[in-house]
Amino acid sequence: MPQQVRGIVAHKKGEPVSLETVIVPDPGPGEAVVQVQACGVCHTDLHYREGGINDEFPFLLGHEAAGIVESVGEGVTDVAPGDFVILNWRAVDGTCRACRRGEPWYCFSTHNAAQKMTLESGQELSPALGIGAFVEKTLVHAGQCTKVNPAVKPEVAGLLGCGVMAGIGAAINTGKVGRGDSIAVIGCGGVGDAAIAGARLAGASTIIAVDVDDRKLAWAKEFGATHTVNSREQDVVEAVQALTDGNGANVVVEAVGRPETYKQAFYARDLAGTVVLVGVPTPEMAVELPLIDVFGRGGSLKSSWYGDCLPSRDFPMLVDLHLQGRLPLEKFVTETIALDGVEAAFEKMHKGDVLRSVVVL
């Protein structure tokens, strides 16, 4: 029978979210109902509320989550009731052209649940990133459930479902940071700090954190930054070059998503170096670069979507590294809150007061 649960809904563009009754249907073929234990408050949820993703209101917000599988539909074999899972928004189909060429992390045909959760009125909800996890229970495609070691705390495990994975993957999967490399990370919020943590895991020897906020630069040091640059006080390109024998960094991760910081990243890299854009720009933004510089500096200009991750491969590995004490996921959690604290968490996030607020149910 369909279940009634509480969830956070955005009804109109720019308006405060509200705590509503949500109707969750029984799982159909290929689907699962998950009891959500924790869900991080991500910038993407705020983008949905502000109408920055699309206008398919009302939205059931939340997507960076972990919990327990309660029930599964026909044909589901990879997860079972009682499994502890991290939810992901890249449930690969295995048959698209990216999957067929052996690159499933680029899957162009990912799965979502076929059924819709609704309000009591019957109005269908649009789940954020196909998940909708600011809710006591959510309906997802079973492929969106990645089973991991249940010894990990839900409030840290869920962060791998989006922001932390995006940052770690930008450094390791997209940027291919390796032992002895130098990396600069521009923008030291949650995603940028995750890129720093990923670079440290990969064995980078010089890890330069760049931000306008000394408080965030201090946080970056906790995740492994060897040097910091306050871009209000120093020229970013000159500072990065000075810290890399005058050459520039092997990899520069841009975690802001603005034209001016992208230009800094472009010129702060070494010749034949790599720029990775993981910050999300708005549609009207544009970058103008001399084409001769694009040609003459060589290297790679890449974007990183979800850290080019493969959840079935990356989530269990990163959870194990955390449990071994090698990946301090707990440092990303600034506060834990109840469901009705999401709107206040958006305000704190906007002010830069937190790395992550996490809803715990």
Coordinates of C-alpha atoms in Angstrom, one line a residue:
M1 CA 0.0 0.0 0.0
P2 CA 1.2 3.6 -0.7
Q3 CA 2.8 5.2 2.4
Q4 CA 2.4 8.7 3.8
V5 CA 5.7 10.4 4.9
R6 CA 7.0 13.9 5.5
G7 CA 9.1 15.6 3.0
I8 CA 10.5 19.0 1.9
V9 CA 8.8 20.5 -1.1
A10 CA 9.6 23.6 -3.2
H11 CA 6.3 24.9 -4.7
K12 CA 7.3 28.1 -6.5
K13 CA 10.5 29.7 -7.7
G14 CA 12.3 31.6 -5.0
E15 CA 9.8 30.9 -2.3
P16 CA 10.7 29.2 1.0
V17 CA 10.3 25.4 1.1
S18 CA 7.7 23.7 3.2
L19 CA 7.3 20.4 5.1
E20 CA 4.5 18.4 3.4
T21 CA 2.9 15.0 3.4
V22 CA 4.3 13.0 0.5
I23 CA 2.7 9.8 -0.9
V24 CA 5.2 7.1 -1.7
P25 CA 3.9 4.2 -3.9
D26 CA 4.9 0.6 -3.6
P27 CA 8.0 -0.1 -5.7
G28 CA 7.2 -1.3 -9.3
P29 CA 9.5 -3.3 -11.5
G30 CA 13.1 -2.2 -11.1
E31 CA 12.3 0.2 -8.3
A32 CA 13.1 0.4 -4.6
V33 CA 11.7 2.3 -1.6
V34 CA 14.5 3.5 0.7
Q35 CA 14.1 4.7 4.3
V36 CA 16.3 7.8 4.3
Q37 CA 18.6 8.1 7.3
A38 CA 20.6 11.2 6.3
C39 CA 20.7 13.7 3.4
G40 CA 23.1 16.6 2.8
V41 CA 21.9 20.1 1.9
C42 CA 23.6 20.7 -1.5
H43 CA 23.8 23.8 -3.6
T44 CA 21.9 21.9 -6.4
D45 CA 18.8 21.8 -4.1
L46 CA 18.9 25.5 -3.8
H47 CA 19.3 25.8 -7.6
Y48 CA 16.1 23.8 -7.9
R49 CA 14.3 26.0 -5.5
E50 CA 15.4 29.1 -7.4
G51 CA 14.3 27.7 -10.7
G52 CA 17.9 27.4 -11.9
I53 CA 17.5 23.8 -13.1
N54 CA 14.0 23.8 -14.7
D55 CA 10.5 24.9 -13.9
E56 CA 8.9 21.5 -13.2
F57 CA 7.5 22.6 -9.8
P58 CA 6.7 21.3 -7.3
F59 CA 10.1 19.7 -6.5
L60 CA 10.8 17.1 -3.8
L61 CA 14.2 18.3 -2.8
G62 CA 17.2 16.4 -1.5
H63 CA 19.5 14.0 -3.3
E64 CA 22.8 13.6 -1.3
A65 CA 21.6 10.7 0.8
A66 CA 22.1 7.3 2.5
G67 CA 19.6 4.9 4.0
I68 CA 18.2 1.4 4.3
V69 CA 16.3 -0.4 1.5
E70 CA 12.8 -1.1 2.8
S71 CA 11.3 -2.9 -0.2
V72 CA 12.1 -3.7 -3.9
G73 CA 10.0 -4.3 -7.0
E74 CA 9.9 -7.1 -9.4
G75 CA 13.2 -8.0 -11.1
V76 CA 15.5 -6.3 -8.6
T77 CA 18.5 -8.5 -7.7
D78 CA 21.4 -6.1 -6.9
V79 CA 19.9 -4.8 -3.6
A80 CA 17.5 -6.3 -1.1
P81 CA 15.5 -5.1 1.9
G82 CA 17.8 -4.3 4.8
D83 CA 20.8 -3.3 2.7
F84 CA 22.5 0.0 3.6
V85 CA 22.9 2.1 0.5
I86 CA 24.1 5.5 -0.8
L87 CA 21.7 7.0 -3.4
N88 CA 23.2 8.0 -6.7
W89 CA 21.9 10.0 -9.7
R90 CA 23.9 8.0 -12.2
A91 CA 22.2 4.6 -12.5
V92 CA 23.9 3.4 -15.6
D93 CA 21.8 1.6 -18.2
G94 CA 24.7 -0.5 -19.6
T95 CA 23.5 -0.2 -23.2
C96 CA 24.0 3.4 -24.3
R97 CA 26.9 4.3 -26.6
A98 CA 29.1 5.4 -23.6
C99 CA 28.5 2.2 -21.8
R100 CA 29.1 0.1 -24.9
R101 CA 32.5 1.7 -25.5
G102 CA 33.5 0.9 -21.9
E103 CA 33.0 4.3 -20.3
P104 CA 29.9 3.9 -18.1
W105 CA 30.8 6.9 -16.0
Y106 CA 29.6 9.0 -19.0
C107 CA 26.3 7.0 -19.3
F108 CA 23.9 9.0 -21.5
S109 CA 20.8 7.1 -20.5
T110 CA 20.6 6.8 -16.7
H111 CA 17.6 5.3 -14.9
N112 CA 15.0 7.0 -12.6
A113 CA 11.9 5.5 -11.0
A114 CA 9.0 5.2 -13.5
Q115 CA 6.4 6.0 -10.9
K116 CA 5.9 9.4 -9.3
M117 CA 5.6 10.4 -5.7
T118 CA 2.8 12.8 -5.1
L119 CA 1.3 15.3 -2.7
E120 CA -1.9 14.3 -0.8
S121 CA -3.8 16.2 -3.6
G122 CA -2.4 13.8 -6.1
Q123 CA -0.2 16.4 -7.7
E124 CA 3.0 14.7 -9.0
L125 CA 6.3 15.8 -7.5
S126 CA 9.6 16.2 -9.4
P127 CA 12.3 14.6 -7.4
A128 CA 15.6 16.5 -7.3
L129 CA 18.1 14.7 -9.6
G130 CA 15.6 11.8 -9.8
I131 CA 16.0 11.1 -6.1
G132 CA 14.1 13.4 -3.8
A133 CA 15.6 12.6 -0.4
F134 CA 14.6 15.3 2.0
V135 CA 11.9 12.8 3.0
E136 CA 11.4 10.0 5.4
K137 CA 11.1 7.4 2.6
T138 CA 11.8 7.8 -1.1
L139 CA 11.1 5.9 -4.3
V140 CA 14.0 5.4 -6.7
H141 CA 15.2 3.2 -9.4
A142 CA 17.1 0.2 -7.8
G143 CA 20.1 1.2 -9.9
Q144 CA 20.3 4.4 -7.9
C145 CA 21.0 2.3 -4.7
T146 CA 24.7 1.6 -4.2
K147 CA 25.4 -0.9 -1.4
V148 CA 28.2 0.0 0.9
N149 CA 29.7 -1.1 4.2
P150 CA 27.0 -0.5 6.9
A151 CA 29.7 0.4 9.5
V152 CA 29.9 3.9 8.1
K153 CA 27.7 6.6 9.6
P154 CA 24.8 7.7 7.3
E155 CA 25.5 11.4 7.7
V156 CA 28.9 11.0 6.2
A157 CA 28.1 8.2 3.7
G158 CA 25.4 10.3 2.0
L159 CA 27.8 13.0 1.1
L160 CA 29.4 10.7 -1.4
G161 CA 26.1 10.8 -3.3
C162 CA 26.9 14.2 -4.8
G163 CA 29.3 17.0 -3.6
V164 CA 32.1 15.1 -2.1
M165 CA 32.2 12.6 -5.0
A166 CA 32.1 15.5 -7.4
G167 CA 35.2 17.0 -5.8
I168 CA 37.2 13.8 -5.3
G169 CA 36.4 12.6 -8.8
A170 CA 37.3 16.0 -10.3
A171 CA 40.8 15.5 -8.9
I172 CA 41.3 11.8 -9.3
N173 CA 39.0 10.6 -12.2
T174 CA 38.9 13.7 -14.4
G175 CA 42.2 15.5 -13.5
K176 CA 44.2 12.2 -13.2
V177 CA 46.2 13.7 -10.3
G178 CA 49.0 11.3 -9.4
R179 CA 52.0 10.9 -7.1
G180 CA 54.2 13.9 -6.9
D181 CA 51.9 16.1 -8.9
S182 CA 51.0 19.7 -8.1
I183 CA 47.4 20.9 -8.0
A184 CA 45.6 24.2 -7.3
V185 CA 42.0 24.2 -6.3
I186 CA 40.1 27.5 -6.8
G187 CA 37.1 27.7 -4.5
C188 CA 37.2 25.9 -1.2
G189 CA 33.7 25.0 -0.4
G190 CA 32.6 21.4 0.0
V191 CA 33.4 20.4 -3.6
G192 CA 36.7 22.2 -3.6
D193 CA 37.8 20.7 -0.3
A194 CA 36.8 17.3 -1.6
A195 CA 39.1 17.8 -4.5
I196 CA 41.9 18.7 -2.1
A197 CA 41.1 15.5 -0.1
G198 CA 41.2 13.5 -3.3
A199 CA 44.5 15.0 -4.4
R200 CA 46.0 14.1 -1.0
L201 CA 44.7 10.5 -1.4
A202 CA 46.3 10.4 -4.9
G203 CA 49.7 11.4 -3.5
A204 CA 50.0 15.0 -4.8
S205 CA 53.0 16.7 -3.3
T206 CA 51.9 20.3 -3.7
I207 CA 48.2 21.1 -3.0
I208 CA 47.3 24.9 -3.3
A209 CA 44.0 26.1 -2.0
V210 CA 42.6 29.3 -3.4
D211 CA 39.7 31.3 -2.0
V212 CA 38.7 34.8 -0.9
D213 CA 37.8 33.7 2.6
D214 CA 40.5 32.9 5.2
R215 CA 38.0 30.8 7.1
K216 CA 37.6 28.5 4.1
L217 CA 41.3 28.4 3.5
A218 CA 41.8 27.2 7.1
W219 CA 39.2 24.4 6.4
A220 CA 41.2 23.5 3.3
K221 CA 44.3 22.9 5.3
E222 CA 42.4 20.3 7.3
F223 CA 41.7 18.3 4.1
G224 CA 45.3 18.4 3.0
A225 CA 46.2 21.7 1.4
T226 CA 49.9 22.4 1.7
H227 CA 49.6 26.1 0.7
T228 CA 46.9 28.7 0.7
V229 CA 46.3 31.8 -1.4
N230 CA 43.8 34.5 -0.6
S231 CA 42.8 35.8 -4.0
R232 CA 41.7 39.1 -2.6
E233 CA 45.3 39.8 -1.5
Q234 CA 47.4 38.0 -4.1
D235 CA 47.4 37.5 -7.9
V236 CA 46.3 33.9 -8.2
V237 CA 48.4 33.0 -11.3
E238 CA 51.5 34.6 -9.9
A239 CA 51.0 32.9 -6.5
V240 CA 50.5 29.5 -8.0
Q241 CA 53.5 29.8 -10.2
A242 CA 55.6 31.0 -7.3
L243 CA 54.7 27.8 -5.4
T244 CA 55.5 25.5 -8.4
D245 CA 59.0 26.6 -9.4
G246 CA 57.6 29.3 -11.7
N247 CA 55.8 26.7 -13.8
G248 CA 52.2 26.5 -12.8
A249 CA 50.3 23.5 -11.4
N250 CA 50.0 20.2 -13.2
V251 CA 46.2 20.3 -12.6
V252 CA 44.0 23.2 -11.6
V253 CA 40.4 22.4 -10.4
E254 CA 38.0 25.3 -10.8
A255 CA 35.3 24.8 -8.2
V256 CA 33.5 28.1 -8.5
G257 CA 32.0 28.2 -12.0
R258 CA 32.7 31.8 -13.0
P259 CA 34.5 33.2 -16.1
E260 CA 37.1 35.1 -14.0
T261 CA 38.1 32.1 -11.9
Y262 CA 38.2 29.9 -15.0
K263 CA 40.7 32.3 -16.6
Q264 CA 42.8 32.1 -13.5
A265 CA 42.7 28.3 -13.7
F266 CA 43.7 28.4 -17.4
Y267 CA 46.8 30.5 -16.8
A268 CA 47.7 29.0 -13.4
R269 CA 48.4 25.6 -14.9
D270 CA 51.7 24.4 -16.3
L271 CA 52.3 24.0 -20.0
A272 CA 50.5 20.9 -21.1
G273 CA 48.7 21.0 -17.8
T274 CA 45.0 20.2 -17.2
V275 CA 42.1 22.5 -16.2
V276 CA 39.1 20.8 -14.6
L277 CA 35.8 22.7 -14.4
V278 CA 33.6 21.3 -11.7
G279 CA 32.0 24.6 -10.5
V280 CA 28.6 25.0 -12.2
P281 CA 28.2 28.2 -14.2
T282 CA 24.9 29.9 -15.1
P283 CA 23.7 29.8 -18.7
E284 CA 24.6 33.3 -19.6
M285 CA 28.2 33.1 -18.6
A286 CA 30.9 33.1 -21.3
V287 CA 34.7 32.9 -21.4
E288 CA 36.9 34.6 -23.9
L289 CA 40.5 33.3 -24.3
P290 CA 43.1 34.1 -27.0
L291 CA 43.0 31.1 -29.3
I292 CA 46.7 31.2 -29.6
D293 CA 47.0 30.6 -25.9
V294 CA 44.6 27.7 -26.1
F295 CA 46.8 26.2 -28.8
G296 CA 50.2 27.3 -27.5
R297 CA 49.8 26.1 -23.9
G298 CA 48.6 22.6 -24.9
G299 CA 47.2 20.3 -22.3
S300 CA 43.6 19.6 -21.6
L301 CA 40.5 21.7 -20.7
K302 CA 37.9 19.4 -19.1
S303 CA 34.6 19.5 -17.3
S304 CA 33.8 17.1 -14.6
W305 CA 30.2 15.9 -14.2
Y306 CA 29.6 14.0 -10.9
G307 CA 33.4 13.6 -10.7
D308 CA 33.2 11.2 -13.7
C309 CA 32.3 8.6 -11.1
L310 CA 31.0 5.1 -11.4
P311 CA 29.0 4.7 -8.2
S312 CA 29.3 0.9 -8.0
R313 CA 33.1 1.2 -8.2
D314 CA 33.8 4.5 -6.3
F315 CA 31.3 4.6 -3.4
P316 CA 32.4 1.3 -1.7
M317 CA 36.1 2.1 -2.2
L318 CA 35.7 5.6 -0.7
V319 CA 33.7 4.3 2.2
D320 CA 36.4 1.7 2.9
L321 CA 39.1 4.5 2.8
H322 CA 37.0 6.5 5.3
L323 CA 36.7 3.5 7.6
Q324 CA 40.5 3.0 7.4
G325 CA 41.0 6.6 8.6
R326 CA 42.4 7.8 5.2
L327 CA 39.5 10.0 4.1
P328 CA 38.0 12.3 6.7
L329 CA 34.4 12.5 5.5
E330 CA 33.3 13.6 9.0
K331 CA 35.1 16.9 8.6
F332 CA 32.6 17.9 5.8
V333 CA 29.7 17.8 8.3
T334 CA 29.3 21.2 9.9
E335 CA 26.0 20.5 11.5
T336 CA 23.2 18.0 11.6
I337 CA 19.6 19.2 11.4
A338 CA 16.0 18.1 11.3
L339 CA 13.8 18.1 8.2
D340 CA 12.3 21.4 9.1
G341 CA 15.7 23.0 9.2
V342 CA 16.4 22.9 5.4
E343 CA 15.3 26.5 4.7
A344 CA 17.6 27.9 7.4
A345 CA 20.4 25.6 6.1
F346 CA 20.0 27.2 2.7
E347 CA 20.7 30.6 4.2
K348 CA 23.8 29.4 6.1
M349 CA 25.1 27.8 2.8
H350 CA 24.5 31.1 0.9
K351 CA 26.5 33.0 3.5
G352 CA 29.4 30.4 3.4
D353 CA 28.9 29.5 7.1
V354 CA 28.9 25.8 6.5
L355 CA 30.6 23.1 4.4
R356 CA 27.6 20.8 4.8
S357 CA 24.4 20.9 6.8
V358 CA 23.0 17.3 7.0
V359 CA 19.4 16.3 7.6
V360 CA 19.3 13.3 10.0
L361 CA 16.0 11.4 10.2

